[in-house]
């Protein structure tokens, strides 16, 4: 069983965008978002449709940034947290772009980037896009209870982000060069992918997803470095999706014991999106929009500017549903990974 | 925008399996199933867990048929209809195979085969598996009403299959040859893939999914033959997933007008699985287990035996959720396609 694939040709980022709601705008990365709707409504009558519209806006902005139209994208890979992924289906049908729907819970962003890189490697597609969305109020209603109930949240609970992240990848570095001349230069590419395994960490508490996902993140990181010739020292950062404070602590304890050089390089998107002192954020951000928007607003710009040259990026997903939790089933975690490099740091 | 990819190297089928419940065992393809549980329970206490166990059994049988273990599979691509795809997550975590979760509603089988072929083309994986499941009673409870309510079903309604289909694909034809010496020869490969577009057919009736998906199937078929050098005459069959009687009629009317040679080659898995005269089958079978199990029990064996040499296979998905229907949103259809050929009919 081999998990890492070194891509024959890298998948170049040609554009990215992040769209968010009120809390995301108020957070430390708020200034990096391309569009914030402080009402969280995005002009729609239901939270479910607000999420779809947020996704549509994110993809539109990403296309506009690199001056391409929907006809220039061969495939879009998309997912969200709503039952049957209807948010992305409704967001995307007006574009008419061939569509691959994925469900990886909060691992959707990296899962999509991984598959987009694989599709580009086929050699017949020029550009593949990804779209990942989550909406706090759609998620609360679906997974827990309507917010009007005022149900109390335990300290391990996380705050589902109202956020969308869109990325456009190209097989062609010339396309990237032409876009680098614009005001939105992108100098990053995915060079390796590693598929995640489902790990049952025996957590049955839907308010403790960070713990449920930490074991899957550890599995992917340890497997990566046992298979790769690289060591954690070759990476500037090892970034997880939304383990939050509770899950990050567990992951670092595992890494400190089994791969000590990895632990100090770890950062978590769930601890980046909000001011952690704000009410109700508790253990940090979650929802698949978290890693998507933090990649778009924070890590990708740092890689483009050359402040980071090489990161291992893992979104982390907690596979569960209302009925699986009510039936007492434990949450399965999964953590796919992609290696993202600055173009200047890549070998020719 | 390009939709067809001619795979540089074909993805060879090395094994397949189908597992079903009572109605599937009684149907015309019943004898082709590898395992039938007439109780539909698969030894579990809830229908949701029955679906997960059915999937686990299907993958185990597929591995046993080609005498490989879970360690010989590099990636598995899996999906089901349960909220957040928990059935496949629970089915698969015990195998420890790196996992890619997809959601394409009833298009999951072909979507998974398409992505498996793409991952094999990367050149670093030896074998990629797919698993698709649906369970009638888990689906009824989740999408409609508990069956105990005895809600009446309109004539356009379809019967969600209790069925799982697993496929193991290999990048290596030598592996296939070695398995062809066993009692389960497989002589088929995926040679082309075409991603489906989301099509809004303005159907808001969740009991008329066939109509909602027919337009997506037509879009993929018409697009395929406008892009390809091949004509419908080059194919033995054009097989759709689960349009049922209502959706198939719509598709054939569209094809008769726009691509007359395609219409007589059309067959639908939803019309193959059950005796259509049986009570409550109404418009035919649906659920993503339909196309997966009909491919495994009917079309793939015919291709292996040389009775078919070349088919275009499209599973058809209806993207909707309980809440999207209640909010009055129309159902988006999607229909990815793969071309499956008999090995003898393939050019060298």
CSV table of N, CA and C in Angstrom, one decimal, chain A residues 225 230-238 259-262 264-265 309-310:
chain,number,residue,atom,x,y,z
A,225,UNK,N,5.9,10.7,6.7
A,225,UNK,CA,7.3,10.8,6.9
A,225,UNK,C,8.0,9.4,7.0
A,230,UNK,N,11.8,12.7,2.8
A,230,UNK,CA,11.9,14.0,3.5
A,230,UNK,C,11.7,13.8,5.0
A,231,UNK,N,12.2,14.8,5.8
A,231,UNK,CA,11.9,14.8,7.2
A,231,UNK,C,11.1,16.1,7.5
A,232,UNK,N,10.5,16.1,8.7
A,232,UNK,CA,9.8,17.4,9.1
A,232,UNK,C,10.7,18.6,8.9
A,233,UNK,N,12.0,18.5,9.1
A,233,UNK,CA,12.9,19.6,8.9
A,233,UNK,C,12.9,20.2,7.5
A,234,UNK,N,12.4,19.4,6.5
A,234,UNK,CA,12.4,19.9,5.2
A,234,UNK,C,11.1,20.8,4.9
A,235,UNK,N,10.3,20.8,5.9
A,235,UNK,CA,9.0,21.6,5.8
A,235,UNK,C,9.0,22.8,6.7
A,236,UNK,N,8.5,23.9,6.2
A,236,UNK,CA,8.3,25.1,7.1
A,236,UNK,C,7.2,24.8,8.1
A,237,UNK,N,6.1,24.2,7.6
A,237,UNK,CA,5.0,24.0,8.5
A,237,UNK,C,4.3,22.7,8.1
A,238,UNK,N,3.6,22.1,9.1
A,238,UNK,CA,2.7,21.0,8.9
A,238,UNK,C,1.4,21.6,9.4
A,259,UNK,N,7.5,11.5,16.6
A,259,UNK,CA,8.2,12.2,15.5
A,259,UNK,C,8.5,13.6,16.1
A,260,UNK,N,9.4,13.7,17.0
A,260,UNK,CA,9.5,15.0,17.8
A,260,UNK,C,9.8,16.2,16.9
A,261,UNK,N,10.5,16.0,15.8
A,261,UNK,CA,10.7,17.2,14.9
A,261,UNK,C,9.5,17.8,14.3
A,262,UNK,N,8.4,17.0,14.2
A,262,UNK,CA,7.2,17.4,13.6
A,262,UNK,C,6.4,18.4,14.5
A,264,UNK,N,6.9,20.9,16.7
A,264,UNK,CA,7.0,22.3,16.7
A,264,UNK,C,6.7,23.0,15.3
A,265,UNK,N,6.5,22.2,14.3
A,265,UNK,CA,6.2,22.7,13.0
A,265,UNK,C,4.6,22.7,12.8
A,309,UNK,N,8.2,28.2,2.0
A,309,UNK,CA,8.5,27.6,0.7
A,309,UNK,C,8.0,26.2,0.5
A,310,UNK,N,7.6,25.6,1.6
A,310,UNK,CA,7.2,24.2,1.5
A,310,UNK,C,6.4,23.8,2.7
